[in-house]
Amino acid sequence: MEENTVRQFKKGGLELILLCLIAEKERYGYELLAELDRAAPVLGFAREGTVYPILYRLQNAGLLACRMGTSPRNGGTKKYYSLTEKGRTALTELASFWNGYAACVEGFLRRAALKEEG
Amino acid sequence: MAERRSEEYIRQVKRALRCPRAQKREIEQDLREALRSAVENGEDEAAALARFGPADEFARAAGGGKPLRGKGFLLTGTLLLAAGAGGTAAWFSRPWQAPGDAIGQADAATGIQVVSGLPVDGPSLLLGGSALLILLALGCFFMAWRRRREEQ
């Protein structure tokens, strides 16, 4: 399999996945990583070096807000990320684009499969 | 041992970051929090650290917003200005060359006063140039300080 292409797919999708996870409820960095490892094993083991820069970028773009809070688990201070209004709008737009994109790719894959069969 | 490695890693990231100080502090806090969370969840700190990747790569990805041009830009600008002002002052005062109407090189031995064609004499020009330079440098510092405050 073309590793570079797969890496690009994962990177592109990760931004959208992170927005989805934060849209569910506010989360802190490690929680996001753990959830990615649990729910999206196809992405491979989530790395802090990949996830944190995306979080910073989304925060700088005004899509995420953050606050310092206490973890209910052990009382430690954590930085919780939540979606801003702009973030919600961006997520809706990205989701709509993704659906169209996925349908388009699937269409091409079906065509290629039909050609191979025929 | 792992703690020392973490501190070293954080130091390397901070050094490699090209972003405002407030953002650097935020990234440092995030790094510490992520490492603490990994340990709280029973992970090895060294393993968590490895997932951040090389310090310079992480810094480039994390702080890649606005590079601070301040110091280098200011220093180069000031040096160029200083060179320009010094050159101009030297050109007009020409300390190495006797004026055309001087009698030989014996100015000191005669009572003839050599008067410059400029409305100001060399030292005043140098002084004025330096004052202008200092004002320009102060202006640059002020602008850089304001930009930094805005970025924070």
CSV table of C-alpha atoms in Angstrom, one decimal:
chain,number,residue,atom,x,y,z
A,1,MET,CA,0.0,0.0,0.0
A,2,GLU,CA,1.2,3.5,-0.8
A,3,GLU,CA,2.3,4.7,2.7
A,4,ASN,CA,2.5,8.4,1.8
A,5,THR,CA,-1.0,8.5,0.4
A,6,VAL,CA,-2.4,6.7,3.5
A,7,ARG,CA,-0.6,9.1,5.7
A,8,GLN,CA,-2.2,12.1,3.8
A,9,PHE,CA,-5.7,10.5,4.2
A,10,LYS,CA,-5.2,10.1,7.9
A,11,LYS,CA,-3.9,13.6,8.4
A,12,GLY,CA,-6.8,15.1,6.4
A,13,GLY,CA,-9.4,13.1,8.3
A,14,LEU,CA,-7.9,13.7,11.7
A,15,GLU,CA,-8.8,17.3,11.9
A,16,LEU,CA,-12.4,16.5,11.2
A,17,ILE,CA,-12.4,13.6,13.7
A,18,LEU,CA,-11.0,15.9,16.4
A,19,LEU,CA,-13.7,18.4,15.7
A,20,CYS,CA,-16.3,15.6,16.0
A,21,LEU,CA,-14.9,14.3,19.3
A,22,ILE,CA,-14.8,17.8,20.8
A,23,ALA,CA,-18.3,18.5,19.5
A,24,GLU,CA,-19.6,15.6,21.6
A,25,LYS,CA,-18.3,17.1,24.8
A,26,GLU,CA,-15.4,19.2,26.0
A,27,ARG,CA,-12.2,17.1,26.3
A,28,TYR,CA,-8.6,17.4,27.3
A,29,GLY,CA,-5.6,16.4,25.2
A,30,TYR,CA,-4.8,13.0,26.6
A,31,GLU,CA,-8.5,12.1,26.6
A,32,LEU,CA,-8.7,12.9,22.9
A,33,LEU,CA,-5.6,10.6,22.2
A,34,ALA,CA,-7.1,7.8,24.3
A,35,GLU,CA,-10.4,8.1,22.5
A,36,LEU,CA,-8.7,8.0,19.1
A,37,ASP,CA,-6.8,4.9,20.1
A,38,ARG,CA,-10.0,3.2,21.3
A,39,ALA,CA,-12.5,4.3,18.6
A,40,ALA,CA,-10.3,4.8,15.5
A,41,PRO,CA,-7.7,2.0,15.4
A,42,VAL,CA,-7.5,2.3,11.7
A,43,LEU,CA,-5.6,5.6,12.2
A,44,GLY,CA,-2.9,3.7,14.1
A,45,PHE,CA,-1.7,4.8,17.5
A,46,ALA,CA,-2.5,8.5,17.9
A,47,ARG,CA,0.6,10.6,18.5
A,48,GLU,CA,0.8,13.7,20.6
A,49,GLY,CA,3.2,15.2,18.0
A,50,THR,CA,0.4,15.0,15.5
A,51,VAL,CA,-2.7,15.8,17.6
A,52,TYR,CA,-1.4,18.8,19.6
A,53,PRO,CA,-0.3,20.9,16.5
A,54,ILE,CA,-3.7,20.3,15.0
A,55,LEU,CA,-5.4,21.5,18.2
A,56,TYR,CA,-3.2,24.6,18.2
A,57,ARG,CA,-4.1,25.3,14.6
A,58,LEU,CA,-7.8,24.9,15.2
A,59,GLN,CA,-7.5,27.1,18.3
A,60,ASN,CA,-5.7,29.8,16.4
A,61,ALA,CA,-8.3,29.6,13.7
A,62,GLY,CA,-11.0,30.3,16.3
A,63,LEU,CA,-12.7,27.0,15.9
A,64,LEU,CA,-11.8,25.8,19.4
A,65,ALA,CA,-11.9,27.5,22.8
A,66,CYS,CA,-10.1,26.2,25.8
A,67,ARG,CA,-10.3,26.5,29.6
A,68,MET,CA,-8.3,25.2,32.5
A,69,GLY,CA,-10.3,22.8,34.6
A,70,THR,CA,-9.9,20.1,37.2
A,71,SER,CA,-10.0,16.5,36.1
A,72,PRO,CA,-12.9,14.7,37.9
A,73,ARG,CA,-10.6,11.6,37.9
A,74,ASN,CA,-7.7,12.8,40.0
A,75,GLY,CA,-8.1,16.5,40.6
A,76,GLY,CA,-5.2,17.5,38.3
A,77,THR,CA,-5.4,20.6,36.2
A,78,LYS,CA,-6.3,20.0,32.6
A,79,LYS,CA,-6.8,22.1,29.5
A,80,TYR,CA,-10.3,21.4,28.2
A,81,TYR,CA,-11.1,22.1,24.5
A,82,SER,CA,-14.6,22.9,23.3
A,83,LEU,CA,-16.1,24.0,20.0
A,84,THR,CA,-16.8,27.7,19.4
A,85,GLU,CA,-19.8,28.8,17.2
A,86,LYS,CA,-17.3,29.2,14.4
A,87,GLY,CA,-16.1,25.7,15.1
A,88,ARG,CA,-19.6,24.3,14.9
A,89,THR,CA,-20.2,26.0,11.6
A,90,ALA,CA,-16.9,24.8,10.3
A,91,LEU,CA,-17.7,21.2,11.4
A,92,THR,CA,-21.1,21.3,9.6
A,93,GLU,CA,-19.4,22.6,6.4
A,94,LEU,CA,-16.6,20.1,6.6
A,95,ALA,CA,-19.0,17.2,7.2
A,96,SER,CA,-21.0,18.3,4.2
A,97,PHE,CA,-17.9,18.4,2.1
A,98,TRP,CA,-16.7,15.1,3.4
A,99,ASN,CA,-20.0,13.4,2.5
A,100,GLY,CA,-19.8,14.7,-1.1
A,101,TYR,CA,-16.1,13.8,-1.3
A,102,ALA,CA,-16.6,10.2,0.0
A,103,ALA,CA,-19.5,9.7,-2.4
A,104,CYS,CA,-17.4,10.9,-5.3
A,105,VAL,CA,-14.5,8.6,-4.4
A,106,GLU,CA,-16.8,5.7,-3.9
A,107,GLY,CA,-18.3,6.4,-7.4
A,108,PHE,CA,-14.9,6.2,-8.9
A,109,LEU,CA,-14.1,3.0,-7.0
A,110,ARG,CA,-17.3,1.4,-8.2
A,111,ARG,CA,-16.5,2.4,-11.8
A,112,ALA,CA,-13.0,0.8,-11.5
A,113,ALA,CA,-14.4,-2.3,-9.9
A,114,LEU,CA,-17.0,-2.7,-12.7
A,115,LYS,CA,-14.3,-2.2,-15.3
A,116,GLU,CA,-12.2,-4.9,-13.7
A,117,GLU,CA,-15.2,-7.3,-13.6
A,118,GLY,CA,-16.2,-6.6,-17.2
B,1,MET,CA,16.0,9.7,34.7
B,2,ALA,CA,12.8,9.9,32.6
B,3,GLU,CA,12.0,13.1,34.3
B,4,ARG,CA,15.3,14.6,33.3
B,5,ARG,CA,14.8,13.5,29.7
B,6,SER,CA,11.4,15.2,29.8
B,7,GLU,CA,12.8,18.4,31.1
B,8,GLU,CA,15.5,18.3,28.4
B,9,TYR,CA,12.9,17.7,25.7
B,10,ILE,CA,10.8,20.6,26.9
B,11,ARG,CA,13.8,22.8,27.0
B,12,GLN,CA,14.7,21.8,23.4
B,13,VAL,CA,11.1,22.5,22.2
B,14,LYS,CA,11.1,25.9,23.9
B,15,ARG,CA,14.4,26.8,22.3
B,16,ALA,CA,13.2,25.7,18.8
B,17,LEU,CA,9.8,27.5,19.1
B,18,ARG,CA,9.4,30.6,17.0
B,19,CYS,CA,6.3,32.2,18.5
B,20,PRO,CA,5.3,34.8,21.1
B,21,ARG,CA,6.3,34.2,24.7
B,22,ALA,CA,2.8,33.6,25.8
B,23,GLN,CA,2.3,30.9,23.2
B,24,LYS,CA,5.6,29.3,24.3
B,25,ARG,CA,4.4,29.2,27.9
B,26,GLU,CA,1.1,27.6,26.8
B,27,ILE,CA,2.9,24.9,24.7
B,28,GLU,CA,5.2,24.2,27.6
B,29,GLN,CA,2.2,23.8,30.0
B,30,ASP,CA,0.5,21.5,27.5
B,31,LEU,CA,3.6,19.3,27.2
B,32,ARG,CA,3.8,19.0,30.9
B,33,GLU,CA,0.1,18.2,31.2
B,34,ALA,CA,0.2,15.6,28.5
B,35,LEU,CA,3.2,13.9,30.1
B,36,ARG,CA,1.5,14.0,33.5
B,37,SER,CA,-1.7,12.5,32.1
B,38,ALA,CA,0.2,9.7,30.4
B,39,VAL,CA,1.9,8.8,33.8
B,40,GLU,CA,-1.5,9.1,35.6
B,41,ASN,CA,-2.9,6.6,33.1
B,42,GLY,CA,-0.1,4.1,33.9
B,43,GLU,CA,2.0,4.9,30.9
B,44,ASP,CA,5.8,5.1,30.9
B,45,GLU,CA,6.9,8.8,30.6
B,46,ALA,CA,9.6,7.9,28.1
B,47,ALA,CA,7.1,6.1,25.8
B,48,ALA,CA,4.8,9.1,25.9
B,49,LEU,CA,7.7,11.4,25.2
B,50,ALA,CA,8.7,9.4,22.2
B,51,ARG,CA,5.2,9.9,20.7
B,52,PHE,CA,5.8,13.7,20.6
B,53,GLY,CA,8.5,13.1,18.0
B,54,PRO,CA,11.8,15.0,17.6
B,55,ALA,CA,11.7,18.3,19.6
B,56,ASP,CA,12.4,20.6,16.6
B,57,GLU,CA,9.7,18.9,14.5
B,58,PHE,CA,7.2,19.2,17.3
B,59,ALA,CA,8.2,22.9,17.7
B,60,ARG,CA,7.8,23.6,14.0
B,61,ALA,CA,4.4,22.0,13.9
B,62,ALA,CA,3.2,23.5,17.1
B,63,GLY,CA,4.5,27.1,16.9
B,64,GLY,CA,4.5,27.5,13.2
B,65,GLY,CA,2.1,30.5,13.2
B,66,LYS,CA,3.9,33.8,13.1
B,67,PRO,CA,7.6,33.7,13.2
B,68,LEU,CA,9.1,36.5,15.2
B,69,ARG,CA,11.2,38.7,13.0
B,70,GLY,CA,11.8,41.3,15.7
B,71,LYS,CA,15.3,40.9,16.9
B,72,GLY,CA,17.1,40.0,13.7
B,73,PHE,CA,15.1,42.5,11.7
B,74,LEU,CA,15.8,45.3,14.2
B,75,LEU,CA,19.5,44.5,14.4
B,76,THR,CA,20.0,44.4,10.6
B,77,GLY,CA,18.0,47.6,10.2
B,78,THR,CA,20.0,49.4,12.9
B,79,LEU,CA,23.3,48.2,11.5
B,80,LEU,CA,22.4,49.3,8.0
B,81,LEU,CA,21.2,52.7,9.2
B,82,ALA,CA,24.4,53.1,11.3
B,83,ALA,CA,26.5,52.2,8.3
B,84,GLY,CA,24.5,54.6,6.1
B,85,ALA,CA,24.7,57.5,8.5
B,86,GLY,CA,28.4,57.0,9.2
B,87,GLY,CA,29.2,56.8,5.5
B,88,THR,CA,27.3,59.9,4.8
B,89,ALA,CA,28.9,61.8,7.6
B,90,ALA,CA,32.4,60.7,6.5
B,91,TRP,CA,31.7,61.6,2.9
B,92,PHE,CA,30.6,65.1,3.7
B,93,SER,CA,33.3,65.9,6.3
B,94,ARG,CA,36.1,64.1,4.3
B,95,PRO,CA,38.6,64.1,7.1
B,96,TRP,CA,41.1,62.3,4.9
B,97,GLN,CA,41.3,65.0,2.3
B,98,ALA,CA,42.4,68.6,2.5
B,99,PRO,CA,40.0,71.1,0.9
B,100,GLY,CA,40.7,72.4,-2.5
B,101,ASP,CA,41.5,75.9,-1.4
B,102,ALA,CA,44.0,74.8,1.4
B,103,ILE,CA,47.6,75.8,1.0
B,104,GLY,CA,49.4,72.5,0.7
B,105,GLN,CA,49.1,70.5,3.9
B,106,ALA,CA,50.3,73.3,6.1
B,107,ASP,CA,46.9,74.3,7.5
B,108,ALA,CA,48.2,74.0,11.1
B,109,ALA,CA,51.2,76.2,10.4
B,110,THR,CA,49.3,79.0,8.8
B,111,GLY,CA,46.5,81.2,10.1
B,112,ILE,CA,44.2,80.2,7.2
B,113,GLN,CA,40.9,78.9,8.4
B,114,VAL,CA,39.5,76.1,6.3
B,115,VAL,CA,35.7,76.4,6.1
B,116,SER,CA,33.5,73.6,5.0
B,117,GLY,CA,31.0,74.2,2.1
B,118,LEU,CA,28.2,72.6,4.2
B,119,PRO,CA,25.9,74.6,6.5
B,120,VAL,CA,27.0,72.4,9.4
B,121,ASP,CA,30.4,71.2,10.4
B,122,GLY,CA,31.5,67.5,10.6
B,123,PRO,CA,31.1,66.9,14.3
B,124,SER,CA,27.6,68.4,14.3
B,125,LEU,CA,26.6,66.3,11.3
B,126,LEU,CA,27.9,63.2,13.1
B,127,LEU,CA,26.1,64.2,16.3
B,128,GLY,CA,22.9,64.9,14.4
B,129,GLY,CA,23.2,61.7,12.5
B,130,SER,CA,23.7,59.7,15.7
B,131,ALA,CA,20.7,61.4,17.3
B,132,LEU,CA,18.6,60.6,14.3
B,133,LEU,CA,19.8,57.0,14.4
B,134,ILE,CA,19.0,56.6,18.1
B,135,LEU,CA,15.5,58.0,17.4
B,136,LEU,CA,15.0,55.6,14.6
B,137,ALA,CA,16.2,52.7,16.7
B,138,LEU,CA,13.9,53.7,19.6
B,139,GLY,CA,11.0,53.9,17.1
B,140,CYS,CA,11.8,50.4,15.8
B,141,PHE,CA,12.0,49.1,19.4
B,142,PHE,CA,8.7,50.7,20.2
B,143,MET,CA,7.0,49.2,17.1
B,144,ALA,CA,8.5,45.8,17.9
B,145,TRP,CA,7.3,46.0,21.5
B,146,ARG,CA,3.8,47.0,20.4
B,147,ARG,CA,3.6,44.2,17.9
B,148,ARG,CA,4.7,41.8,20.6
B,149,ARG,CA,2.1,43.0,22.9
B,150,GLU,CA,-0.6,42.7,20.2
B,151,GLU,CA,0.5,39.1,19.5
B,152,GLN,CA,0.3,38.3,23.2
